[in-house]
């Protein structure tokens, strides 16, 4: 199995910055894509940013958020600048690829989520 651990969430004032981290571990053979999603009460989980064969961002975060990866550490980052109250939510990391634990299989793993609150 592939396990994800997220960190870096917290409370920040509007205009502030946070950096989220997501480290993947377990029976990883390869990572095809790493992404970040967020969810607020009463709403569906939505894509924030994804880094795979191409990098995509939600329109609402373009120019403010940057996703990056360190494949040597199986870690993804989300640098969030100029945060707004509407960025508040639980941020989830998602990693997709191939695992090997006796045989090769696809995986699509999610982290436990980290809370980001933007408020004055």
PDB file of C-alpha atoms in Angstrom:
ATOM      1  CA  UNK A   1       0.000   0.000   0.000  1.00  0.00           C
ATOM      2  CA  UNK A   2       0.959   3.623  -0.442  1.00  0.00           C
ATOM      3  CA  UNK A   3       0.542   5.999   2.486  1.00  0.00           C
ATOM      4  CA  UNK A   4       0.480   9.776   2.384  1.00  0.00           C
ATOM      5  CA  UNK A   5       1.244  12.170   5.205  1.00  0.00           C
ATOM      6  CA  UNK A   6       0.384  15.840   4.813  1.00  0.00           C
ATOM      7  CA  UNK A   7       1.661  18.742   6.879  1.00  0.00           C
ATOM      8  CA  UNK A   8       1.864  22.511   6.834  1.00  0.00           C
ATOM      9  CA  UNK A   9      -1.720  23.606   7.359  1.00  0.00           C
ATOM     10  CA  UNK A  10      -2.750  26.202   9.892  1.00  0.00           C
ATOM     11  CA  UNK A  11      -4.294  29.576  10.525  1.00  0.00           C
ATOM     12  CA  UNK A  12      -3.067  32.527   8.487  1.00  0.00           C
ATOM     13  CA  UNK A  13      -4.260  36.075   7.877  1.00  0.00           C
ATOM     14  CA  UNK A  14      -5.495  37.171   4.442  1.00  0.00           C
ATOM     15  CA  UNK A  15      -2.526  37.951   2.232  1.00  0.00           C
ATOM     16  CA  UNK A  16      -0.316  35.506   4.083  1.00  0.00           C
ATOM     17  CA  UNK A  17       1.435  32.352   2.877  1.00  0.00           C
ATOM     18  CA  UNK A  18       1.563  28.688   3.760  1.00  0.00           C
ATOM     19  CA  UNK A  19       3.459  25.729   2.352  1.00  0.00           C
ATOM     20  CA  UNK A  20       1.873  22.294   2.418  1.00  0.00           C
ATOM     21  CA  UNK A  21       3.900  19.094   2.147  1.00  0.00           C
ATOM     22  CA  UNK A  22       2.833  15.576   1.218  1.00  0.00           C
ATOM     23  CA  UNK A  23       5.180  12.647   1.624  1.00  0.00           C
ATOM     24  CA  UNK A  24       4.360   9.298   0.052  1.00  0.00           C
ATOM     25  CA  UNK A  25       5.732   6.033   1.413  1.00  0.00           C
ATOM     26  CA  UNK A  26       5.158   2.310   1.087  1.00  0.00           C
ATOM     27  CA  UNK A  27       5.392  -0.051  -1.847  1.00  0.00           C
ATOM     28  CA  UNK A  28       5.945   2.661  -4.447  1.00  0.00           C
ATOM     29  CA  UNK A  29       7.322   1.577  -7.784  1.00  0.00           C
ATOM     30  CA  UNK A  30       6.580   4.792  -9.627  1.00  0.00           C
ATOM     31  CA  UNK A  31       4.649   8.030  -9.222  1.00  0.00           C
ATOM     32  CA  UNK A  32       2.747   9.325 -12.225  1.00  0.00           C
ATOM     33  CA  UNK A  33       1.061  12.333 -10.677  1.00  0.00           C
ATOM     34  CA  UNK A  34       0.767  14.223  -7.411  1.00  0.00           C
ATOM     35  CA  UNK A  35      -1.978  16.699  -6.726  1.00  0.00           C
ATOM     36  CA  UNK A  36      -3.796  18.770  -4.158  1.00  0.00           C
ATOM     37  CA  UNK A  37      -7.537  19.032  -3.637  1.00  0.00           C
ATOM     38  CA  UNK A  38      -9.589  20.949  -1.100  1.00  0.00           C
ATOM     39  CA  UNK A  39     -12.985  20.549   0.463  1.00  0.00           C
ATOM     40  CA  UNK A  40     -15.224  22.923   2.394  1.00  0.00           C
ATOM     41  CA  UNK A  41     -18.395  22.012   4.308  1.00  0.00           C
ATOM     42  CA  UNK A  42     -21.298  21.318   1.991  1.00  0.00           C
ATOM     43  CA  UNK A  43     -19.183  21.277  -1.131  1.00  0.00           C
ATOM     44  CA  UNK A  44     -17.555  18.581  -3.192  1.00  0.00           C
ATOM     45  CA  UNK A  45     -13.831  18.080  -3.119  1.00  0.00           C
ATOM     46  CA  UNK A  46     -12.280  20.215  -5.847  1.00  0.00           C
ATOM     47  CA  UNK A  47      -8.976  20.192  -7.666  1.00  0.00           C
ATOM     48  CA  UNK A  48      -6.499  22.855  -6.597  1.00  0.00           C
ATOM     49  CA  UNK A  49      -3.393  21.773  -8.513  1.00  0.00           C
ATOM     50  CA  UNK A  50      -2.041  18.628 -10.128  1.00  0.00           C
ATOM     51  CA  UNK A  51       1.415  17.745 -11.393  1.00  0.00           C
ATOM     52  CA  UNK A  52       1.642  14.824 -13.786  1.00  0.00           C
ATOM     53  CA  UNK A  53       2.437  14.779 -17.470  1.00  0.00           C
ATOM     54  CA  UNK A  54       1.319  18.401 -17.291  1.00  0.00           C
ATOM     55  CA  UNK A  55       0.649  20.833 -14.488  1.00  0.00           C
ATOM     56  CA  UNK A  56      -2.829  22.270 -14.012  1.00  0.00           C
ATOM     57  CA  UNK A  57      -4.324  24.721 -11.558  1.00  0.00           C
ATOM     58  CA  UNK A  58      -7.829  25.746 -10.597  1.00  0.00           C
ATOM     59  CA  UNK A  59      -8.604  29.163 -12.053  1.00  0.00           C
ATOM     60  CA  UNK A  60      -9.144  30.532  -8.554  1.00  0.00           C
ATOM     61  CA  UNK A  61      -5.530  29.851  -7.507  1.00  0.00           C
ATOM     62  CA  UNK A  62      -3.605  30.609 -10.693  1.00  0.00           C
ATOM     63  CA  UNK A  63      -0.820  33.082 -10.043  1.00  0.00           C
ATOM     64  CA  UNK A  64      -1.012  32.530  -6.278  1.00  0.00           C
ATOM     65  CA  UNK A  65      -0.338  28.805  -5.720  1.00  0.00           C
ATOM     66  CA  UNK A  66       2.549  26.718  -7.004  1.00  0.00           C
ATOM     67  CA  UNK A  67       2.772  22.938  -6.950  1.00  0.00           C
ATOM     68  CA  UNK A  68       6.154  21.273  -6.983  1.00  0.00           C
ATOM     69  CA  UNK A  69       7.597  17.801  -6.524  1.00  0.00           C
ATOM     70  CA  UNK A  70      10.775  16.255  -5.214  1.00  0.00           C
ATOM     71  CA  UNK A  71      10.704  12.810  -6.757  1.00  0.00           C
ATOM     72  CA  UNK A  72      13.844  11.794  -4.871  1.00  0.00           C
ATOM     73  CA  UNK A  73      11.834  12.175  -1.662  1.00  0.00           C
ATOM     74  CA  UNK A  74       8.425  11.128  -3.029  1.00  0.00           C
ATOM     75  CA  UNK A  75       7.161  14.464  -1.774  1.00  0.00           C
ATOM     76  CA  UNK A  76       4.839  17.092  -3.206  1.00  0.00           C
ATOM     77  CA  UNK A  77       4.539  20.675  -2.071  1.00  0.00           C
ATOM     78  CA  UNK A  78       1.928  23.381  -2.460  1.00  0.00           C
ATOM     79  CA  UNK A  79       3.188  26.906  -1.963  1.00  0.00           C
ATOM     80  CA  UNK A  80       0.214  29.156  -1.286  1.00  0.00           C
ATOM     81  CA  UNK A  81       0.714  32.902  -1.446  1.00  0.00           C
ATOM     82  CA  UNK A  82      -1.675  35.841  -1.114  1.00  0.00           C
ATOM     83  CA  UNK A  83      -4.174  33.611   0.659  1.00  0.00           C
ATOM     84  CA  UNK A  84      -7.818  34.622   0.695  1.00  0.00           C
ATOM     85  CA  UNK A  85     -10.642  33.651   3.075  1.00  0.00           C
ATOM     86  CA  UNK A  86     -12.197  31.583   0.279  1.00  0.00           C
ATOM     87  CA  UNK A  87      -9.086  29.389   0.278  1.00  0.00           C
ATOM     88  CA  UNK A  88     -10.169  28.042   3.663  1.00  0.00           C
ATOM     89  CA  UNK A  89     -10.783  24.318   3.697  1.00  0.00           C
ATOM     90  CA  UNK A  90      -9.299  20.898   4.244  1.00  0.00           C
ATOM     91  CA  UNK A  91      -6.531  20.223   1.757  1.00  0.00           C
ATOM     92  CA  UNK A  92      -5.949  16.667   0.602  1.00  0.00           C
ATOM     93  CA  UNK A  93      -2.981  15.226  -1.207  1.00  0.00           C
ATOM     94  CA  UNK A  94      -3.536  12.684  -3.984  1.00  0.00           C
ATOM     95  CA  UNK A  95      -0.862  10.479  -5.526  1.00  0.00           C
ATOM     96  CA  UNK A  96      -1.267   8.063  -8.444  1.00  0.00           C
ATOM     97  CA  UNK A  97       1.149   5.586  -9.873  1.00  0.00           C
ATOM     98  CA  UNK A  98       2.242   1.955  -9.763  1.00  0.00           C
ATOM     99  CA  UNK A  99       3.025  -0.033  -6.642  1.00  0.00           C
ATOM    100  CA  UNK A 100       4.802  -3.336  -6.280  1.00  0.00           C
ATOM    101  CA  UNK A 101       4.079  -5.731  -3.420  1.00  0.00           C
ATOM    102  CA  UNK A 102       4.472  -9.058  -5.099  1.00  0.00           C
ATOM    103  CA  UNK A 103       2.878  -7.807  -8.294  1.00  0.00           C
ATOM    104  CA  UNK A 104       2.557  -4.509 -10.086  1.00  0.00           C
ATOM    105  CA  UNK A 105      -0.754  -2.700  -9.594  1.00  0.00           C
ATOM    106  CA  UNK A 106      -2.053   0.824  -9.975  1.00  0.00           C
ATOM    107  CA  UNK A 107      -2.692   2.924  -6.889  1.00  0.00           C
ATOM    108  CA  UNK A 108      -4.657   6.094  -6.263  1.00  0.00           C
ATOM    109  CA  UNK A 109      -3.996   7.209  -2.686  1.00  0.00           C
ATOM    110  CA  UNK A 110      -5.295  10.057  -0.542  1.00  0.00           C
ATOM    111  CA  UNK A 111      -3.892  11.698   2.529  1.00  0.00           C
ATOM    112  CA  UNK A 112      -5.817  12.387   5.714  1.00  0.00           C
ATOM    113  CA  UNK A 113      -6.149  16.097   4.983  1.00  0.00           C
ATOM    114  CA  UNK A 114      -4.754  19.221   6.580  1.00  0.00           C
ATOM    115  CA  UNK A 115      -6.842  22.218   7.625  1.00  0.00           C
ATOM    116  CA  UNK A 116      -6.087  25.625   6.144  1.00  0.00           C
ATOM    117  CA  UNK A 117      -7.924  28.579   7.654  1.00  0.00           C
ATOM    118  CA  UNK A 118      -7.554  32.090   6.254  1.00  0.00           C
ATOM    119  CA  UNK A 119      -9.021  34.632   8.613  1.00  0.00           C
ATOM    120  CA  UNK A 120      -8.213  37.922  10.266  1.00  0.00           C
TER     121      UNK A 120
END
